[in-house]
Coordinates of C-alpha atoms and ligand atoms in Angstrom, one line a residue:
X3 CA 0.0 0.0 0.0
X4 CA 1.3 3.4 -0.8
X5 CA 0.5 6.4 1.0
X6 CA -0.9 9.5 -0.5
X7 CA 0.6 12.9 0.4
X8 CA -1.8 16.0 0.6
X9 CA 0.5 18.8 -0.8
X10 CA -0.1 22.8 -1.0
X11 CA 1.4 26.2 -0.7
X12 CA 0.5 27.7 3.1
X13 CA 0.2 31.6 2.3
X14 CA -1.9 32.4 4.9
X15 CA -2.6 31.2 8.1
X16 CA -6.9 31.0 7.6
X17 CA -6.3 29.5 4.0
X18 CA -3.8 26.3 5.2
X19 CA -5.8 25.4 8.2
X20 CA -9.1 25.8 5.7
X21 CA -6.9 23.7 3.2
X22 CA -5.8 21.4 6.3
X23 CA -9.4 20.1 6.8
X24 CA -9.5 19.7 2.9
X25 CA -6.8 16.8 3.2
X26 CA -8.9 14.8 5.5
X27 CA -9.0 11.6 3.0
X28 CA -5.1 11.9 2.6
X29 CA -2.7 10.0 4.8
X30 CA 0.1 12.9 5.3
X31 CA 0.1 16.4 4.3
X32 CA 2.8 18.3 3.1
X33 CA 3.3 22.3 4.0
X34 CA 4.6 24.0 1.3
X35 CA 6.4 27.1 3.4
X36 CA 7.9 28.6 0.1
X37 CA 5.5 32.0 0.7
X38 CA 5.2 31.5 4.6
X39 CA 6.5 33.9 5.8
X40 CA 3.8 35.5 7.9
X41 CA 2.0 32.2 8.4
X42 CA 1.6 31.3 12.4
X43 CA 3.0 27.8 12.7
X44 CA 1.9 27.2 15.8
X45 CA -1.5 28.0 15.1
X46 CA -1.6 25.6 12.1
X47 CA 0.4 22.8 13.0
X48 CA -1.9 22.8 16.6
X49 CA -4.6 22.0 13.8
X50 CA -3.6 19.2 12.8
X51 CA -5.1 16.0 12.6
X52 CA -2.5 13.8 9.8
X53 CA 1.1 13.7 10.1
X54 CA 3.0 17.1 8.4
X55 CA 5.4 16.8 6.4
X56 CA 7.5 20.3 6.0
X57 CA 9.6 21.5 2.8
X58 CA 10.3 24.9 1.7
X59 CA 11.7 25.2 -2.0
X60 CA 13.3 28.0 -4.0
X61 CA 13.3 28.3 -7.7
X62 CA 16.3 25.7 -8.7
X63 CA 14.1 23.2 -6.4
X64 CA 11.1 24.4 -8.7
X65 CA 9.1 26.2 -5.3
X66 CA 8.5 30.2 -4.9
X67 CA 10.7 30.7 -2.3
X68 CA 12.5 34.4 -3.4
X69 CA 15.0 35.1 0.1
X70 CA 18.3 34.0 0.7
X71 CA 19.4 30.5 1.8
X72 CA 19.6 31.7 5.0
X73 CA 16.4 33.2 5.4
X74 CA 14.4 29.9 3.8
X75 CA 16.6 27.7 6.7
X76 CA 15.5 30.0 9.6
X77 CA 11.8 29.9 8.5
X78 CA 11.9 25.9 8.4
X79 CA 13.7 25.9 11.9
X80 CA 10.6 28.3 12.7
X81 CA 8.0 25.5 11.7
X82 CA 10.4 22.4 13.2
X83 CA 9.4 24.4 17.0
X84 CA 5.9 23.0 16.5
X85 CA 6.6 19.6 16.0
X86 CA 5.7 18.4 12.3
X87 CA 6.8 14.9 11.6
X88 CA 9.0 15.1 9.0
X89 CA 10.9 17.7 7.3
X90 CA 12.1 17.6 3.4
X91 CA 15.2 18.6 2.6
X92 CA 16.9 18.7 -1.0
X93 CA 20.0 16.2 -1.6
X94 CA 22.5 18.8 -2.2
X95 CA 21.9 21.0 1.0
X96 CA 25.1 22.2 3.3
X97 CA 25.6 18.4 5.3
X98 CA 25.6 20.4 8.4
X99 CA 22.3 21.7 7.7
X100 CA 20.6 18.3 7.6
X101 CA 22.7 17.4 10.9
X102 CA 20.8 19.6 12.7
X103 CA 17.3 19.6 11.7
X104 CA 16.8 15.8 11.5
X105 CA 17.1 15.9 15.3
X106 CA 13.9 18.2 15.6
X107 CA 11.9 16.0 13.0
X108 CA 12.2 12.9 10.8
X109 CA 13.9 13.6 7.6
X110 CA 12.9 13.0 4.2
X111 CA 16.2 13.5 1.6
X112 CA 14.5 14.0 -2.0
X113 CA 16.3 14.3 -5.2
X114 CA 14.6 16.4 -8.1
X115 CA 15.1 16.5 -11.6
X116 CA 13.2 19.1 -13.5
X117 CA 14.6 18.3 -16.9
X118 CA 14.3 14.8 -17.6
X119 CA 14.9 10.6 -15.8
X120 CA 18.7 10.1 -15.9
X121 CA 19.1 6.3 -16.3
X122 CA 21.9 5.8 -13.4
X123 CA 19.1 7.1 -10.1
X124 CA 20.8 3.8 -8.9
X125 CA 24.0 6.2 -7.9
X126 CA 22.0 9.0 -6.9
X127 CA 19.7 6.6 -4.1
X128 CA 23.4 5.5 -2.7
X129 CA 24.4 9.1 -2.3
X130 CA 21.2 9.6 -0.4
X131 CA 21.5 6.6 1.3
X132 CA 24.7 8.0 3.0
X133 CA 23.0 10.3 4.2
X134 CA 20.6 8.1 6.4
X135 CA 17.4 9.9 5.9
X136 CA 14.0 8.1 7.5
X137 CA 12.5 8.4 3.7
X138 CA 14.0 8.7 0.2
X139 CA 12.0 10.8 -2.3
X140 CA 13.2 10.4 -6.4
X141 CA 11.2 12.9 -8.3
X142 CA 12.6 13.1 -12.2
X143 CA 10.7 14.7 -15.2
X144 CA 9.3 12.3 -17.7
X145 CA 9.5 13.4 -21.0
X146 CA 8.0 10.4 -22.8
X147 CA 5.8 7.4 -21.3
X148 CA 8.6 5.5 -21.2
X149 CA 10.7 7.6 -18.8
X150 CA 8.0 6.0 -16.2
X151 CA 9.8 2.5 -16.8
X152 CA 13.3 3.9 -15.4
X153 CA 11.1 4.5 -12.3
X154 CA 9.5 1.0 -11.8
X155 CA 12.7 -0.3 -12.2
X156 CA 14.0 1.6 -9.5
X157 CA 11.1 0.7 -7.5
X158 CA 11.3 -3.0 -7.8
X159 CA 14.8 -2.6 -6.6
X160 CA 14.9 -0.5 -4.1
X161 CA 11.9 -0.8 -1.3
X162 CA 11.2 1.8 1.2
X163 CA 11.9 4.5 -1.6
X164 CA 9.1 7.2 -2.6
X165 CA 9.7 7.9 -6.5
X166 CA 7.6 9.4 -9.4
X167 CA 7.7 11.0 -12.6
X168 CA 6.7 14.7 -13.1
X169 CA 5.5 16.6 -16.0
X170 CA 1.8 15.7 -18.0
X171 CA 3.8 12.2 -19.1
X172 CA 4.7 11.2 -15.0
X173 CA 1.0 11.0 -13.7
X174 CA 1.1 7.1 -14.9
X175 CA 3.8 6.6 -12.2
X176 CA 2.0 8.8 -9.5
X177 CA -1.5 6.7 -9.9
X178 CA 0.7 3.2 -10.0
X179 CA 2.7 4.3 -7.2
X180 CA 1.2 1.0 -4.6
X181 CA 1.8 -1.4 -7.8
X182 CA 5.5 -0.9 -8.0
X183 CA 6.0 -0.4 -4.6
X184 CA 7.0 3.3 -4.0
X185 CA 5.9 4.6 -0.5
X186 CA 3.9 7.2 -1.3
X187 CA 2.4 9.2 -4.2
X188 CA 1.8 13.4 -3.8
X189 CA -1.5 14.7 -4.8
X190 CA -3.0 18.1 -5.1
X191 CA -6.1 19.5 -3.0
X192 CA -7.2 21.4 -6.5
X193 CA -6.6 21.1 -10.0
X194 CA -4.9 24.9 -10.4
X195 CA -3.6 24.6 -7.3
X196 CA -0.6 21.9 -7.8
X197 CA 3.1 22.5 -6.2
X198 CA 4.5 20.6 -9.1
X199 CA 3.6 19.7 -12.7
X200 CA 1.3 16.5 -13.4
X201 CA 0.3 16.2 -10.1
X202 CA -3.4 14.5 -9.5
X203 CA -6.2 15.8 -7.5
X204 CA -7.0 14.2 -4.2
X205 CA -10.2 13.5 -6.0
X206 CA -9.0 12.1 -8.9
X207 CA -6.6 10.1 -7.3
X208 CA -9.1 8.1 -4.6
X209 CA -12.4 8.4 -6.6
X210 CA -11.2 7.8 -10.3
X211 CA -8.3 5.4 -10.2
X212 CA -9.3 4.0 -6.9
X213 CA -6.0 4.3 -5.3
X214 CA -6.5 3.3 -2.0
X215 CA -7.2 0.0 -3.6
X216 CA -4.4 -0.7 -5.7
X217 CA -1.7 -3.2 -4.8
X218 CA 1.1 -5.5 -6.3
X219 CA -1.2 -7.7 -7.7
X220 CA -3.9 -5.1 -9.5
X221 CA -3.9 -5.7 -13.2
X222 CA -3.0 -2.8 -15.4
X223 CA -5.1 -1.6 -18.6
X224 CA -4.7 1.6 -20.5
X225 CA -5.4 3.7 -23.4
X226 CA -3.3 4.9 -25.7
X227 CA -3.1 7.6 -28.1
X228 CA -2.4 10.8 -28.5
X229 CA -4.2 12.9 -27.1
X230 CA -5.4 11.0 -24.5
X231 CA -5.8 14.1 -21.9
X232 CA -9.7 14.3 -22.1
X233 CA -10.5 10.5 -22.5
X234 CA -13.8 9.5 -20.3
X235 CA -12.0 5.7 -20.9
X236 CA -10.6 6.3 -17.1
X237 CA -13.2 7.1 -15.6
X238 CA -16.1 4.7 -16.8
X239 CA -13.3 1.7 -16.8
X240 CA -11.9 1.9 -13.1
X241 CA -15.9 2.5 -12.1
X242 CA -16.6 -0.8 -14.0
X243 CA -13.5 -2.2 -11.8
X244 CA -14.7 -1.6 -8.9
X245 CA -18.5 -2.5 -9.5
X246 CA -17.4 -5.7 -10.6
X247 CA -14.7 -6.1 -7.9
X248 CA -11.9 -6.9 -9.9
X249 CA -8.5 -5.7 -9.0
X250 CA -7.1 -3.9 -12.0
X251 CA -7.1 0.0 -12.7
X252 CA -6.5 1.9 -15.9
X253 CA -5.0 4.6 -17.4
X254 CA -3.5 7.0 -19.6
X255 CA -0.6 6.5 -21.9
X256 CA 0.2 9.2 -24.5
X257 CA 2.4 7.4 -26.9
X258 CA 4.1 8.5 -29.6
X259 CA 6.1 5.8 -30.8
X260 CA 3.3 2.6 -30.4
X261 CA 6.1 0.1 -31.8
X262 CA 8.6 0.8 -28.8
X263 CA 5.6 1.8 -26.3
X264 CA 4.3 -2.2 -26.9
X265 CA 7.6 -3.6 -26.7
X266 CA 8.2 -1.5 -23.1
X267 CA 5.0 -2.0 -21.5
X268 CA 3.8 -5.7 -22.9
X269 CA 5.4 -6.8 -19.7
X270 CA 3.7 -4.8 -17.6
X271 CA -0.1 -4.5 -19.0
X272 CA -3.2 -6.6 -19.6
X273 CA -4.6 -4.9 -22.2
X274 CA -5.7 -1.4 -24.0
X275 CA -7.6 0.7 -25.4
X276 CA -6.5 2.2 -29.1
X277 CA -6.9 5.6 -30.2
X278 CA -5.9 8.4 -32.5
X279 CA -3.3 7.9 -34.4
X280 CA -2.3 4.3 -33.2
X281 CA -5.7 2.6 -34.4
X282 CA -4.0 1.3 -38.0
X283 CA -0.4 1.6 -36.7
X284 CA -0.7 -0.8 -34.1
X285 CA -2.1 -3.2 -35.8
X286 CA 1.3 -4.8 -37.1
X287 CA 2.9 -4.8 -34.0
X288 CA 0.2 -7.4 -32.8
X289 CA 0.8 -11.1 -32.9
X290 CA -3.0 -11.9 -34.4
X291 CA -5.7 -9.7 -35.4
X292 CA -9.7 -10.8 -35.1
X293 CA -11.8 -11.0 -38.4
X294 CA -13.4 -8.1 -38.5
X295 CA -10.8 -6.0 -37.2
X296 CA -8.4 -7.2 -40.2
X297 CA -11.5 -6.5 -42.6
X298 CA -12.1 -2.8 -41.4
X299 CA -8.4 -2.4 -41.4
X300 CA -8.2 -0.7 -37.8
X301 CA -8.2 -1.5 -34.2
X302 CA -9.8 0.1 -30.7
X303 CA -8.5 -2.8 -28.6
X304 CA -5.5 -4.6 -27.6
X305 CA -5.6 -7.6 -25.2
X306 CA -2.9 -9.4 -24.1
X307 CA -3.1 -13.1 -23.3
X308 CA 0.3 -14.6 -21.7
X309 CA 2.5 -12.1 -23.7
X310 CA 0.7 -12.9 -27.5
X311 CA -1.2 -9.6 -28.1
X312 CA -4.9 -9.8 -29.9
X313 CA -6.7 -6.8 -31.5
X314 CA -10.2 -6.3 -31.7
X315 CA -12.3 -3.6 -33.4
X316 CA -15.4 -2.8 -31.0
X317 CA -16.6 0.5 -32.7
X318 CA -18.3 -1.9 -35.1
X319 CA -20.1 -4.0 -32.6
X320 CA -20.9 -0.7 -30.8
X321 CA -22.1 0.7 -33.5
X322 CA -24.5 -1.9 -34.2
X323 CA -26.0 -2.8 -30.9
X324 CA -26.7 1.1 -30.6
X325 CA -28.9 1.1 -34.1
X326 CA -30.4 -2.5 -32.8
X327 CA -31.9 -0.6 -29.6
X328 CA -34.1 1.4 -31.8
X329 CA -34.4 -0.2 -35.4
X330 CA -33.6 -3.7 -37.4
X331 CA -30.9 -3.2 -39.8
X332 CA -31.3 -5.9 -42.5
X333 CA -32.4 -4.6 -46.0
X334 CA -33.2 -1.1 -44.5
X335 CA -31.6 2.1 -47.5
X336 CA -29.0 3.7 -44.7
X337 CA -26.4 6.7 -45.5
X338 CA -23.2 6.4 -44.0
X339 CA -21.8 10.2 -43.4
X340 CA -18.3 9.9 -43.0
X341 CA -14.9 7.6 -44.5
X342 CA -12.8 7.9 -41.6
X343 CA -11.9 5.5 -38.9
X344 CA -15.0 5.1 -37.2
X345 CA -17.2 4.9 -40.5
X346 CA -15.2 1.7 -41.5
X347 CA -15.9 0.4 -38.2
X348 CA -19.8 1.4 -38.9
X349 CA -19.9 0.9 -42.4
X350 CA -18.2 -2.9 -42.0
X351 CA -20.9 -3.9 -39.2
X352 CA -23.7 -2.6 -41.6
X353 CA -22.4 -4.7 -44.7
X354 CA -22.4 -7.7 -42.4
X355 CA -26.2 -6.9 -41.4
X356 CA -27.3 -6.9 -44.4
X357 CA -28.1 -3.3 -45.1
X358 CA -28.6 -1.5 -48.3
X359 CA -25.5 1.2 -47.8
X360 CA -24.7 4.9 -49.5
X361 CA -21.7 6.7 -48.3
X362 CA -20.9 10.0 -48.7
X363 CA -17.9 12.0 -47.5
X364 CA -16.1 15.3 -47.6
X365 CA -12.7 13.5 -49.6
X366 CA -14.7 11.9 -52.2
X367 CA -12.2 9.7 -53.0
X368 CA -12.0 8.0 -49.6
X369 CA -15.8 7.4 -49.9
X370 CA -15.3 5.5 -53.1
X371 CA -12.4 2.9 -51.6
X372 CA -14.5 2.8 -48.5
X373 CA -17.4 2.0 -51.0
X374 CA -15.5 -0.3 -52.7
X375 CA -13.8 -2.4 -49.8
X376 CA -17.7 -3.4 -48.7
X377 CA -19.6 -3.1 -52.0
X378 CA -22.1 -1.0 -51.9
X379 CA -22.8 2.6 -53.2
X380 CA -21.3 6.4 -52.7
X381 CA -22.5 9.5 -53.0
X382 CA -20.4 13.3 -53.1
X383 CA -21.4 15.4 -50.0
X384 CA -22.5 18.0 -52.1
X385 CA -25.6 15.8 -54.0
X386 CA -26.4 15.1 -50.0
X387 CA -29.9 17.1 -50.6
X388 CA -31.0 14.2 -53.3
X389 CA -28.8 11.1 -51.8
X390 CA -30.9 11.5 -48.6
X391 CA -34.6 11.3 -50.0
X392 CA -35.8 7.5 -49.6
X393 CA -33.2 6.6 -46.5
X394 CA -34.5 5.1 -43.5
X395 CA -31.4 6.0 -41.6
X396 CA -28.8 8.6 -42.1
X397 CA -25.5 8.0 -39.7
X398 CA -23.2 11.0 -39.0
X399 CA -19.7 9.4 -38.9
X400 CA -17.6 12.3 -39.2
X401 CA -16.6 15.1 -36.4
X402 CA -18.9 17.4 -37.6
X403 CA -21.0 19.0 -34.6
X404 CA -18.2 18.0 -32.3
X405 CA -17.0 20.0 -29.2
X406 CA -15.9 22.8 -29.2
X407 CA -17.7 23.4 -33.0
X408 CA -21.2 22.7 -31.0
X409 CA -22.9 24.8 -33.6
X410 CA -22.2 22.9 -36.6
X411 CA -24.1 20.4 -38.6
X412 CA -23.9 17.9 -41.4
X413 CA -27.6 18.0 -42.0
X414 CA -29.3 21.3 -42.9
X415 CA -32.5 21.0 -40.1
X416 CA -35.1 21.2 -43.7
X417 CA -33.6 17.9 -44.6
X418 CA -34.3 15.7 -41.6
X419 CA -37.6 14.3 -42.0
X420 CA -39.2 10.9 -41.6
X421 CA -35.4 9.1 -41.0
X422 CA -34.2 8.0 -37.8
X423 CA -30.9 9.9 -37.2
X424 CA -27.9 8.2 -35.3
X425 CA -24.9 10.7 -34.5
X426 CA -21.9 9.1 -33.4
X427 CA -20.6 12.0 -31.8
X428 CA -21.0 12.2 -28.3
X429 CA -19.8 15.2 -27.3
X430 CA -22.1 17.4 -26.8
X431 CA -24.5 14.8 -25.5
X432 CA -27.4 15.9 -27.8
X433 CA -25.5 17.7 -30.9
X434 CA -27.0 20.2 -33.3
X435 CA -27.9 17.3 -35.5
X436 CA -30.0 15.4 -32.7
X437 CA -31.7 18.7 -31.8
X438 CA -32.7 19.7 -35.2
X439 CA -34.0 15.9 -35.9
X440 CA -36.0 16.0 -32.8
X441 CA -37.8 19.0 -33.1
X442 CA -38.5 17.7 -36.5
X443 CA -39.9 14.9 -34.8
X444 CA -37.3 12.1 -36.1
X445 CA -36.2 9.2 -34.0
X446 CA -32.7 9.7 -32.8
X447 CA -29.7 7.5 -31.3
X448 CA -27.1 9.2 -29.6
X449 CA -23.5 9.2 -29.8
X450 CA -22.9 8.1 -26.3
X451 CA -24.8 4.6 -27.2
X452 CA -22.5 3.4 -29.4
X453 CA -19.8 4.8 -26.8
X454 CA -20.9 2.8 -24.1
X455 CA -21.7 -0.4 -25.9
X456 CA -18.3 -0.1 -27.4
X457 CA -16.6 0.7 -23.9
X458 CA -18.7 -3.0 -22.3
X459 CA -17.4 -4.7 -25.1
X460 CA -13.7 -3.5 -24.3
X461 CA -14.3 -4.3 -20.8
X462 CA -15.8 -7.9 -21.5
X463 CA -12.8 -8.8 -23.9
X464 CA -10.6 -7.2 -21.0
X465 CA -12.0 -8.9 -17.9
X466 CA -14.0 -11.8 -19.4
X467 CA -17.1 -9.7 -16.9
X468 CA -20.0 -8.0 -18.0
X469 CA -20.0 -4.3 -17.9
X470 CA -22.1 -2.2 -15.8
X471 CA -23.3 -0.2 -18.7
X472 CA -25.7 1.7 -16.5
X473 CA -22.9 3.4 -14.5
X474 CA -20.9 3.9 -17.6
X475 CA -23.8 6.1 -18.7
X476 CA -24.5 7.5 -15.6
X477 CA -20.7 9.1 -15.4
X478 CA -20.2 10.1 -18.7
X479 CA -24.0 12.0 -18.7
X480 CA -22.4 13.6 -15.7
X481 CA -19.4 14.1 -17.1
X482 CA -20.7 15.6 -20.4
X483 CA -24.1 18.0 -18.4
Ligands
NAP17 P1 -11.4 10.3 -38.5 O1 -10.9 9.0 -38.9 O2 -10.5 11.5 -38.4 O3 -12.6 10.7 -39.6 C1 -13.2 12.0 -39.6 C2 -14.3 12.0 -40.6 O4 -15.0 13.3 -40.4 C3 -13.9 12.0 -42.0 O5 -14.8 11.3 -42.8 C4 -13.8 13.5 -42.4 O6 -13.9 13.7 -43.8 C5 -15.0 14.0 -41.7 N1 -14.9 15.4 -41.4 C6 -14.1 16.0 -40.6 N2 -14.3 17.4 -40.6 C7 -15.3 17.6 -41.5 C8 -16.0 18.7 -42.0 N3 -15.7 19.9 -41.6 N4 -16.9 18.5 -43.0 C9 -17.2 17.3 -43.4 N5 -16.6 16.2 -43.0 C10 -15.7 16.3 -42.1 O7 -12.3 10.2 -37.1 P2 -13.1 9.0 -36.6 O8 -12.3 8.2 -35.7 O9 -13.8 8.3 -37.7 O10 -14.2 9.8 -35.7 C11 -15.2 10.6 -36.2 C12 -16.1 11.1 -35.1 O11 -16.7 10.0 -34.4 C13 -15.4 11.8 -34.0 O12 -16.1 12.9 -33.5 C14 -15.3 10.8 -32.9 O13 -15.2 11.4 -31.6 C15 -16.5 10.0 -33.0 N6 -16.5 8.7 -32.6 C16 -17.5 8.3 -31.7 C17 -17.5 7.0 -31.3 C18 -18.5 6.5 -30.3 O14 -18.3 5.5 -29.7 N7 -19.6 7.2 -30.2 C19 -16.5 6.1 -31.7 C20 -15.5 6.5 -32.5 C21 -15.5 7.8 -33.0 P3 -12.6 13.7 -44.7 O15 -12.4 12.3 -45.1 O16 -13.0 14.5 -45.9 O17 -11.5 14.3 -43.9

């Protein structure tokens, strides 16, 4: 089990013991005294009801503090009077120093590398280690995902060490913190209120990834792309995880290089989910690809079964089950809007159902070989006004309508009548498209159908479980309100 450290700047005397009680669901806090200087340590640290842990940083340690070294020493040994438990002190502080604050409170010794993960840490937790702190603390900047391996490794070797990855890349390391053994992970009480970059919220931390569950043994899933900041995949997966009671957790991994990503993490990982740019990339790093993933030509899912990795296209079975909630498919005249990724997904499923397809797309020319790959008809987006008359179901498959460009829409509103309208986009919730076909009295499906019936079927290949597909819609209506 790893602990998790409550961190934030104390300006004020009101605001920290306000932002004291905040850090009720953390096991230690950490006073940031960078911009202390008129705070009333007594009065706070009386306060207190978790174990403090005191540091006070100036600009090369990435904190605030602007005196001299002299000054930022006196103003610890100011707080050390009122008893906090430990006190953090940088690596390459005067020896002397250290020698006489670690008798007035345990001592943390914490390296910090703002730049990047040197590969030899090995060398720089024996330095430490000379030292003879109570706790070591590695904090290096990760650059890439795979700067979070240099830490595991470091973790499996060395217990009783606290050590994480900063920076957007490092939060993978902070939320698997109790699965490689570090001794604590650092969050934030507020999302603009961190004391250094990538940290989680509180919040996030304990109610998204569930890390007050996590252990050696939880499995690890994962999404990658990039982007992958604003993915609901997190938050509707590690729900599903606990519903179910299975001990896994998932997260984020922006990749850029998939090829050397899979090779790093394989090891490491049960499974994923894929997303843009990796969806056709991936695919021939995997060792066998199912039937109807190899026929649409992309991927969504990777799973990995004793070290032989499988891909699996659910889009198209998500796609499907959404439309089969509302309507039979088989010889029904549908137009497919869209050539991209997720209308091959679509377009595939359709074929197989025995629909009577048009597409139609911006790039002509990708709507003919999309066409042409499943046999059926296309259409230019510009002849969309005669294409649509006769269709029992129009599908918008392209971005279109998307947030932030919430005001946009394929359709023009005079065209949608008598046609049951599915949108695959599902942010907004209910697009401009869905608005204007309801108040022209047209069935609709939403985009966040096909999203959650491809997220369960992720989570079934993953965990072999059903998915609560209730809750998944529950979170991501909240999410999207
Ligand atoms: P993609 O591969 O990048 O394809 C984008 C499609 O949108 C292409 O057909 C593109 O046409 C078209 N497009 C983009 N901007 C356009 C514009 N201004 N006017 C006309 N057409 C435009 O993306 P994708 O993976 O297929 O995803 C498409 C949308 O579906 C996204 O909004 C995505 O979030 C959503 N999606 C939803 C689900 C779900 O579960 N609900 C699953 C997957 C995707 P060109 O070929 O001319 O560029």
């Amino acid at each position: 089990m790893a602990l998790i450290c409550a961190t934030f700047f104390s300006k004020t005397t009101q605001q920290t013991i306000r932002d004291l009680k905040k850090a009720s669901n953390a096991d230690l806090v950490e006073l940031r005294l960078d911009e202390a200087e008129r705070v009333n340590f007594q009065k706070i640290l009386s306060k207190k009801t978790k174990p403090v842990i005191i540091a006070c940083r100036d600009k090369t340690n990435g904190g605030r503090f602007q005196g001299t070294e002299e000054q930022r020493i006196n103003l610890l040994k100011k707080a050390l009077r009122y008893k906090p438990k430990y006190i953090d002190l940088e690596s390459d502080i005067d020896k002397e120093i250290i020698k006489e604050l670690r008798k007035k409170a345990k001592l943390i010794i914490s390296y910090h590398n703002f730049k990047n993960t040197p590969k030899n840490l090995e060398k720089t937790v024996a330095e430490i280690k000379k030292l003879k702190p109570d706790m070591i603390k590695i904090v290096t900047t990760a650059n890439e995902i795979e700067d979070n391996l240099t830490i595991f490794n470091l973790l499996k070797k060395n217990n009783k060490i606290t050590a994480f990855c900063m920076g957007e890349q490092g939060k993978t390391s902070r939320i698997l913190a109790p699965i490689f053994g570090s001794l604590m992970t650092y969050a934030s009480l507020e999302k603009n209120n961190l004391t250094a970059e990538g940290q989680l919220t509180l919040n996030e931390l304990t109610k998204v990834y569930n890390f007050n569950n996590l252990n050696k043994k939880t499995r690890i899933y994962g999404l990658i792309g990039n982007p992958v900041e604003h993915s609901m995949s997190p938050l509707i997966h590690n729900a599903s995880f606990k519903k179910q009671k299975i001990n896994a957790v998932y997260v984020l991994f922006k990749v850029s290089n998939v090829k050397f990503f899979l090779n790093n993490f394989k090891n490491l990982t049960e499974g994923f989910s894929v997303t843009i740019p990796h969806k056709i990339t991936a695919m021939k790093h995997l060792n066998c690809i199912e039937k109807s993933a190899k026929k649409i030509g992309a991927i969504n899912t990777v799973v990995n079964k004793k070290g032989k990795l499988y891909g699996y296209n659910t889009d198209c079975i998500g796609a499907i089950k959404a439309l089969e909630t509302k309507t039979r498919i088989r010889n029904k005249k549908i137009l497919l809007i869209g050539a991209g990724g997720a209308a091959k997904a679509i377009a595939t499923g359709l074929k197989n159902k025995g629909a009577k397809i048009t597409i139609t797309n911006r790039t002509l020319n990708k709507a003919k070989a999309l066409a042409k790959s499943i046999t059926c008809d296309y259409k230019p987006l510009s002849a969309l006004k005669e294409t649509i008359k006769g269709q029992d179901i129009i599908i918008n498959a392209t971005s279109v309508g998307m947030y932030p460009g919430i005001k946009k829409t394929i359709i023009p509103k005079q065209l949608l009548k008598k046609v049951l309208i599915m949108d695959i986009v599902y942010n907004p919730l209910r697009t401009k498209l869905i608005k204007d076909a309801e108040n022209n009295n047209c069935k609709t499906i939403l985009g966040i159908e096909m999203f959650i019936e491809q997220a369960a079927e992720q989570f079934k290949l993953f965990t072999g479980k059903k998915a609560p597909k209730q809750l998944m819609r529950k979170l991501v209506e909240q999410q999207l309100r």
